[in-house]
Amino acid sequence: MPDSVSPVSFPPSFLWGAATSAYQIEGAVREGGRTPSIWDTFSRTPGRTAGGETGDIAVDHYHRYRDDVALMAELGLGAYRFSVSWSRVQPTGRGPAVQVGLDFYRRLVDELLERGIKPAVTLYHWDLPQELEDAGGWPERDTALRFAEYAQLVGEALGDRVEQWITLNEPWCSAFLGYGSGVHAPGRTDPVASLRAAHHLNLAHGLGVSALRAVLPARARIAVSLNSSVVRPLSQDPADLAAARRIDDLANGVFHGPMLHGAYPETLFAATASLTDWSYVLDGDVRTIHAPVDALGLNYYTPALVSAAPGEVQGPRADGHGASDHSPWPGADDVLFHQSPGDRTAMGWSIDPTGLYDLLMRYSREAPGLPLYITENGAAYDDKPEPDGSVHDPERIAYLHGHLAEVRRALADGADVRGYYLWSLMDNFEWAYGYDKRFGAVYVDYATLERTPKSSARWYAEAARTGVLPPVEPAV
């Protein structure tokens, strides 16, 4: 159980961390035997990313990891969540591991531990080896089996030094943005494939948990990170409530149903019956997916506001997930998304910290007794250096203060929240947005790759040091 909670301060055991992902920061895409992932292929396809930008160099963390870990230590981080590049470790997605690939992560983990920073390993953050996509990708069952083998390889290599493990990051994005709307790699636009992918990602999680349990010491803790959506109806009209329920099933129930409760929502099956009979869910699958976990990671940025549409919705949707003529919401073409009121980040996402509180309290009810971590939360702004080279980002400080205050409120109201990972440690390759959107607490000059902590990084460091939220820096 967490420490006793003060209405002002965070518990002494509260974990203060930051997060990144492999393709967004590592670069070195052709070194050490690494082969292309779906994001290498996607980013090299004309028109897929802003300016045709790729993660070929990213912020060169592969070569600069020691300096980056030193910076984490300077900021007083207690934990660092990073992902492993599957194709760096197992280039074809099959067979034995490439030791030089694993050695990079061994060195990174050793560096973190020497600095007193707890490593948290995410096994999959969207970068499927291209060879597995060529064989069918996540809509195919075999990909889940391959993931379990990969999980075992990484677990065997790092399990003696890493206690915190995450199987998948945001499987919703992998399934529905990758195979439904096509705004993420691999860029396919097939609603049935997106639902098949969701199930096989779930299966990969369950198989991955079992594979890790077989090779990790008993002290290891295994979780999954879901970008569970806070779905709010535009009104209390029954049609709007039904629309919100349908989106909640597609955003949340499709994953937490089998993972936490051992069953898919029947309402999800009914809403997608015109697309699929779900016959790819085989006997025993849900039992496998329901493998017990030690914690639940929740990623939160903004709530969703929905209503029933008067007719079929055509073209791009204001759902905050990129413009596409194809929907990431299979079976929900009669649901309309609305911009929530209030200020917005550079992503166009509304700022509503109460959504994080609602999310934490919901999962306190959905999974009583399961520790919760915020594994991503943060904001993109158009940060620019001052003439003296410093970078001031009072908007991000206000964003973090608001959201962390809601975490503290959830703690006070009984939620078992054990830690918070800021997204992101530093500016990086922001997927289809290229290098246009800056989420980092550390500014990166993309021409020189020089790192400069923003004022939000110093603010966050003070919060981590004291367990008390410092005042919000006034905007200039």
XYZ file of C-alpha atoms in Angstrom:
476
model
C 0.000 0.000 0.000
C 1.177 3.568 -0.576
C 2.376 5.792 2.215
C -0.126 7.960 4.060
C -1.138 10.828 1.838
C -0.847 14.480 2.708
C -3.236 16.893 0.964
C -0.153 18.946 0.035
C 2.745 16.573 -0.570
C 3.313 13.281 -2.374
C 4.293 10.147 -0.451
C 8.059 9.714 0.084
C 7.965 6.465 -1.913
C 6.310 8.108 -4.935
C 8.372 7.432 -8.064
C 9.263 10.448 -10.199
C 10.357 9.494 -13.684
C 10.478 10.407 -17.353
C 9.829 8.348 -20.454
C 10.994 7.948 -24.058
C 10.733 5.364 -26.833
C 13.407 3.730 -28.954
C 12.526 4.914 -32.463
C 11.908 8.462 -31.278
C 15.332 8.975 -29.719
C 17.898 6.314 -30.560
C 18.842 6.902 -34.206
C 21.623 4.541 -35.386
C 19.020 2.676 -37.433
C 21.621 0.750 -39.449
C 24.099 -0.029 -36.674
C 24.710 -3.211 -34.737
C 22.688 -5.428 -37.023
C 19.462 -3.508 -36.619
C 17.034 -3.958 -39.516
C 14.062 -1.767 -40.521
C 10.970 -1.582 -38.385
C 7.580 -0.543 -39.687
C 8.393 3.024 -38.632
C 11.537 3.065 -40.752
C 9.459 1.996 -43.737
C 6.535 4.284 -42.973
C 8.663 7.393 -42.412
C 10.466 6.818 -45.701
C 7.192 6.617 -47.611
C 6.440 9.995 -49.269
C 3.644 11.927 -47.593
C 3.540 9.885 -44.415
C 5.464 12.187 -42.057
C 5.801 15.961 -41.823
C 8.562 17.058 -44.178
C 9.409 13.441 -44.936
C 11.334 13.327 -41.661
C 12.560 10.039 -40.195
C 14.077 8.673 -37.015
C 17.350 7.797 -38.757
C 19.289 10.049 -36.387
C 16.507 11.208 -34.073
C 18.420 12.705 -31.116
C 21.266 10.170 -31.357
C 20.620 8.661 -27.936
C 22.315 5.453 -29.103
C 25.660 7.258 -29.027
C 24.860 9.854 -26.342
C 23.129 7.698 -23.729
C 25.783 8.278 -21.067
C 25.365 12.038 -21.302
C 21.590 11.634 -21.297
C 21.682 9.495 -18.158
C 23.955 12.060 -16.518
C 21.331 14.685 -17.334
C 18.616 12.511 -15.773
C 20.690 12.251 -12.627
C 21.214 16.014 -12.589
C 17.446 16.434 -12.708
C 16.995 14.007 -9.820
C 14.888 11.459 -11.686
C 14.119 8.337 -9.728
C 13.177 6.245 -12.752
C 13.553 6.166 -16.516
C 11.100 4.363 -18.760
C 12.541 3.434 -22.154
C 11.612 0.963 -24.852
C 13.666 -1.727 -26.538
C 13.875 -1.704 -30.329
C 12.669 -5.178 -31.318
C 14.565 -5.104 -34.632
C 17.783 -4.067 -32.860
C 17.574 -7.143 -30.641
C 15.952 -9.651 -33.009
C 16.299 -8.199 -36.529
C 13.873 -10.513 -38.334
C 11.490 -10.864 -35.411
C 12.505 -14.523 -35.203
C 15.403 -16.587 -34.001
C 18.235 -15.839 -31.586
C 19.000 -12.381 -30.255
C 21.794 -10.260 -31.673
C 24.083 -9.748 -28.708
C 25.429 -6.391 -29.878
C 21.850 -5.114 -29.820
C 21.236 -6.432 -26.327
C 24.593 -5.028 -25.246
C 23.368 -1.490 -25.902
C 20.523 -1.982 -23.466
C 22.794 -3.712 -20.963
C 25.085 -0.677 -21.005
C 22.136 1.691 -20.682
C 20.727 -0.214 -17.707
C 24.136 -0.351 -16.024
C 24.556 3.397 -16.481
C 21.134 4.058 -14.966
C 21.775 1.826 -11.970
C 25.148 3.441 -11.340
C 23.336 6.789 -11.131
C 20.656 5.447 -8.796
C 17.906 5.578 -11.448
C 15.454 2.678 -11.719
C 15.099 1.350 -15.278
C 11.603 0.538 -16.516
C 11.660 -1.464 -19.749
C 8.871 -1.285 -22.321
C 9.154 -4.191 -24.724
C 6.981 -2.806 -27.517
C 6.491 0.851 -28.387
C 5.107 0.517 -31.940
C 8.266 -0.497 -33.860
C 7.410 -3.951 -35.234
C 10.210 -5.526 -37.321
C 9.302 -4.969 -40.960
C 9.740 -8.663 -41.755
C 6.899 -9.491 -39.372
C 4.685 -6.869 -41.011
C 5.539 -8.375 -44.396
C 4.264 -11.682 -43.008
C 0.957 -10.048 -42.023
C 1.773 -7.967 -38.954
C -0.452 -7.689 -35.910
C -3.631 -8.877 -37.691
C -1.936 -12.305 -37.806
C -1.807 -14.593 -34.792
C 1.795 -15.600 -35.399
C 2.991 -12.085 -34.507
C 1.784 -12.603 -30.931
C 3.768 -15.838 -30.732
C 6.861 -14.077 -32.025
C 6.433 -11.362 -29.393
C 6.485 -13.942 -26.621
C 9.826 -15.287 -27.889
C 11.217 -11.747 -28.080
C 9.994 -10.983 -24.544
C 11.818 -14.042 -23.249
C 15.082 -13.000 -24.958
C 15.010 -9.520 -23.427
C 13.900 -10.833 -20.063
C 16.807 -13.281 -19.967
C 19.279 -10.530 -20.888
C 18.124 -7.800 -18.513
C 16.105 -9.545 -15.832
C 18.934 -9.653 -13.336
C 19.057 -5.827 -13.275
C 15.577 -4.600 -14.269
C 12.606 -4.957 -11.933
C 9.937 -2.961 -13.770
C 8.629 -4.324 -17.078
C 5.913 -3.170 -19.465
C 4.754 -5.478 -22.245
C 3.037 -3.060 -24.632
C 2.699 0.694 -24.911
C -0.677 1.979 -26.090
C -1.870 -1.039 -28.079
C -4.843 1.092 -29.146
C -2.529 3.209 -31.304
C -0.797 0.151 -32.744
C -4.095 -1.433 -33.738
C -6.381 1.409 -34.696
C -4.009 4.127 -35.921
C -1.720 1.600 -37.593
C -4.338 -0.605 -39.259
C -7.531 1.485 -39.144
C -6.932 5.153 -39.945
C -3.430 4.555 -41.296
C -1.872 7.651 -39.717
C 0.685 5.478 -37.932
C 2.877 2.684 -39.228
C 2.282 0.445 -41.074
C -0.325 2.778 -42.568
C -3.029 0.254 -43.416
C -6.701 1.236 -43.549
C -8.755 -1.890 -42.915
C -11.251 -1.808 -40.018
C -11.376 -5.598 -39.737
C -7.568 -5.789 -39.659
C -7.556 -3.202 -36.862
C -9.853 -5.361 -34.719
C -7.814 -8.477 -35.462
C -4.684 -6.511 -34.532
C -6.243 -5.434 -31.232
C -6.931 -9.049 -30.288
C -3.473 -10.263 -31.258
C -1.856 -7.400 -29.345
C -3.884 -8.509 -26.337
C -2.724 -12.071 -26.913
C 0.883 -10.866 -27.230
C 0.540 -9.151 -23.873
C -0.742 -12.306 -22.185
C 1.874 -14.521 -23.806
C 4.531 -11.938 -22.999
C 3.558 -11.870 -19.326
C 3.886 -15.670 -19.173
C 7.230 -15.599 -21.016
C 8.608 -12.975 -18.640
C 7.364 -14.801 -15.544
C 9.287 -17.877 -16.718
C 12.648 -16.089 -16.811
C 12.449 -13.140 -14.406
C 13.200 -13.294 -10.681
C 10.285 -13.117 -8.288
C 10.975 -9.467 -7.443
C 10.196 -8.350 -11.017
C 7.002 -6.401 -11.614
C 5.138 -6.671 -14.930
C 2.604 -4.176 -16.273
C 1.052 -2.888 -19.484
C 0.610 0.769 -20.505
C -2.815 1.666 -21.876
C -3.817 5.034 -23.295
C -7.263 4.557 -21.823
C -9.514 7.355 -22.955
C -11.726 9.482 -20.747
C -14.843 9.466 -22.924
C -17.491 12.041 -22.116
C -20.890 12.413 -23.776
C -21.787 15.822 -25.174
C -25.123 15.617 -23.377
C -27.185 13.228 -21.302
C -29.356 12.426 -24.293
C -29.630 8.615 -24.589
C -28.158 8.719 -28.094
C -25.082 10.601 -26.860
C -24.702 8.227 -23.910
C -24.847 5.281 -26.319
C -22.228 6.928 -28.543
C -19.934 7.404 -25.562
C -20.386 3.768 -24.562
C -19.434 2.606 -28.057
C -16.267 4.706 -28.091
C -15.427 3.592 -24.555
C -15.610 -0.029 -25.699
C -13.301 0.668 -28.652
C -10.862 2.819 -26.681
C -10.838 0.981 -23.367
C -12.967 -2.146 -23.072
C -11.321 -3.891 -26.009
C -8.114 -3.989 -23.928
C -8.985 -3.782 -20.249
C -11.937 -6.139 -20.688
C -9.870 -9.245 -21.395
C -6.746 -8.042 -19.564
C -8.379 -7.076 -16.268
C -11.748 -8.840 -16.304
C -11.227 -11.898 -18.481
C -13.839 -11.034 -21.113
C -14.418 -8.737 -24.055
C -17.470 -6.464 -23.682
C -20.522 -8.009 -25.285
C -21.501 -4.516 -26.420
C -18.232 -4.368 -28.406
C -19.102 -7.579 -30.215
C -22.574 -6.256 -30.978
C -21.341 -2.901 -32.283
C -18.816 -4.532 -34.645
C -20.951 -7.500 -35.741
C -21.360 -6.042 -39.242
C -17.572 -6.103 -39.652
C -16.412 -9.316 -37.984
C -17.612 -12.372 -36.115
C -14.467 -12.326 -33.915
C -13.778 -15.954 -34.869
C -10.067 -15.235 -34.505
C -10.593 -15.253 -30.726
C -9.783 -18.902 -30.090
C -10.576 -21.020 -27.054
C -8.175 -20.169 -24.257
C -7.106 -16.818 -25.709
C -8.909 -14.676 -23.166
C -7.604 -16.817 -20.318
C -4.082 -16.195 -21.645
C -4.696 -12.449 -21.997
C -6.046 -12.345 -18.436
C -2.633 -13.279 -17.003
C -2.234 -11.408 -13.698
C -0.108 -8.256 -13.780
C 1.598 -6.453 -10.927
C 0.648 -2.907 -11.933
C -1.224 -0.947 -14.587
C 0.299 1.897 -16.548
C -2.013 4.667 -17.720
C -1.127 7.280 -20.347
C -3.233 10.430 -20.368
C -3.201 13.636 -22.413
C -6.737 14.848 -23.109
C -10.352 13.671 -22.807
C -12.699 12.757 -25.660
C -16.056 14.485 -26.108
C -18.542 12.640 -28.314
C -22.133 12.666 -29.488
C -24.372 10.768 -31.829
C -24.179 12.118 -35.377
C -27.317 12.877 -37.385
C -25.926 10.869 -40.306
C -22.842 8.939 -41.331
C -19.679 10.855 -40.549
C -17.463 11.360 -43.589
C -13.807 12.357 -43.790
C -11.460 13.514 -41.039
C -12.640 13.444 -37.440
C -11.768 15.897 -34.666
C -10.610 13.042 -32.420
C -7.060 14.354 -31.973
C -5.464 11.362 -33.686
C -4.449 12.850 -37.028
C -6.367 13.544 -40.204
C -7.412 10.618 -42.344
C -10.289 9.697 -44.610
C -10.395 6.417 -42.718
C -11.664 6.032 -39.170
C -9.764 4.490 -36.259
C -13.152 3.682 -34.718
C -14.543 0.571 -36.486
C -18.298 0.285 -36.291
C -18.688 3.839 -34.974
C -19.182 5.895 -38.128
C -22.255 7.496 -36.576
C -20.305 8.979 -33.668
C -19.165 12.586 -33.806
C -16.108 13.912 -31.941
C -16.051 17.462 -30.575
C -13.281 19.771 -29.401
C -13.472 20.102 -25.651
C -13.522 23.706 -24.437
C -10.511 25.459 -22.943
C -6.864 26.021 -23.740
C -5.028 23.636 -26.042
C -1.498 22.393 -26.518
C 0.448 22.613 -29.777
C -1.132 19.270 -30.697
C -4.552 20.922 -30.587
C -5.461 18.799 -27.564
C -7.624 20.406 -24.913
C -6.073 20.766 -21.465
C -8.232 19.138 -18.817
C -6.394 17.756 -15.772
C -9.661 16.495 -14.269
C -9.601 13.758 -16.886
C -6.507 12.289 -15.263
C -8.233 12.231 -11.886
C -11.273 10.543 -13.444
C -9.035 7.967 -15.130
C -7.208 7.092 -11.925
C -10.407 6.779 -9.941
C -12.021 4.667 -12.656
C -9.199 2.125 -12.610
C -9.156 2.151 -8.838
C -12.685 0.781 -9.205
C -12.011 -1.396 -12.285
C -8.979 -3.083 -10.734
C -9.057 -2.688 -6.941
C -5.770 -3.615 -5.349
C -3.741 -3.124 -8.544
C -1.077 -0.400 -8.212
C -1.316 2.369 -10.813
C 1.413 4.347 -12.561
C 1.004 7.295 -14.887
C 3.411 6.044 -17.541
C 2.929 9.056 -19.830
C 1.628 12.575 -19.343
C 2.872 15.800 -20.872
C 2.317 18.460 -23.490
C 3.783 19.807 -26.720
C 4.443 23.529 -27.046
C 6.315 25.687 -29.545
C 9.395 26.080 -27.377
C 12.150 28.438 -28.542
C 15.477 29.378 -26.920
C 16.003 32.842 -25.485
C 18.970 34.921 -26.747
C 21.013 33.598 -23.819
C 20.238 30.011 -24.807
C 17.797 29.276 -21.982
C 14.369 27.804 -22.766
C 11.376 28.950 -20.754
C 8.129 27.003 -21.031
C 5.676 28.315 -18.429
C 2.758 26.717 -20.323
C 4.233 23.261 -19.772
C 4.836 24.008 -16.102
C 1.197 25.003 -15.727
C 0.157 21.815 -17.538
C 2.288 19.622 -15.280
C 1.206 21.435 -12.129
C -2.456 20.990 -13.018
C -2.138 17.299 -13.801
C 0.086 16.443 -10.858
C -2.335 18.252 -8.557
C -5.041 15.879 -9.830
C -2.768 12.902 -9.160
C -2.350 14.149 -5.613
C -6.129 14.537 -5.323
C -6.619 10.967 -6.525
C -4.099 9.767 -3.959
C -5.959 11.594 -1.227
C -9.180 9.955 -2.406
C -7.712 6.476 -2.137
C -6.183 5.720 -5.521
C -3.053 3.563 -5.219
C -0.858 5.636 -7.544
C 2.795 4.680 -7.184
C 4.531 6.952 -9.696
C 4.499 9.396 -12.591
C 6.550 9.361 -15.793
C 6.759 12.669 -17.598
C 6.443 12.494 -21.378
C 8.943 13.183 -22.574
C 12.443 13.434 -21.204
C 13.534 15.384 -24.287
C 12.317 16.648 -27.626
C 12.352 13.900 -30.231
C 10.858 12.456 -33.398
C 7.120 12.835 -32.840
C 5.930 10.099 -35.200
C 3.942 11.411 -38.177
C 4.519 14.987 -36.977
C 8.269 14.600 -37.519
C 10.266 17.087 -35.467
C 7.573 19.757 -35.459
C 6.074 18.966 -32.038
C 8.206 19.336 -28.907
C 7.095 17.331 -25.871
C 10.419 17.362 -24.043
C 11.345 18.802 -20.683
C 14.802 19.029 -22.256
C 15.184 21.111 -25.413
C 17.105 19.539 -28.289
C 18.701 21.676 -30.985
C 18.182 19.364 -33.946
C 21.079 20.929 -35.881
C 23.672 20.320 -33.161
C 21.798 17.826 -30.938
C 22.757 19.925 -27.925
C 20.488 19.314 -24.907
C 19.219 22.209 -22.767
C 16.903 21.602 -19.795
C 13.829 23.832 -20.081
C 12.439 25.644 -17.081
C 9.868 22.829 -16.782
C 12.708 20.339 -16.253
C 13.979 22.395 -13.310
C 10.448 22.733 -11.971
C 9.909 18.975 -12.221
C 13.258 18.293 -10.572
C 12.202 20.426 -7.605
C 8.877 18.571 -7.336
C 10.730 15.253 -7.402
C 13.209 16.437 -4.746
C 10.657 17.788 -2.283
C 7.462 15.875 -3.063
C 5.689 19.244 -3.156
C 4.555 21.009 -6.327
C 6.449 24.292 -6.756
C 4.486 27.405 -7.765
C 3.569 27.903 -11.414
C 5.986 30.148 -13.251
C 4.162 33.260 -14.494
C 3.969 33.640 -18.273
C 6.134 36.403 -19.700
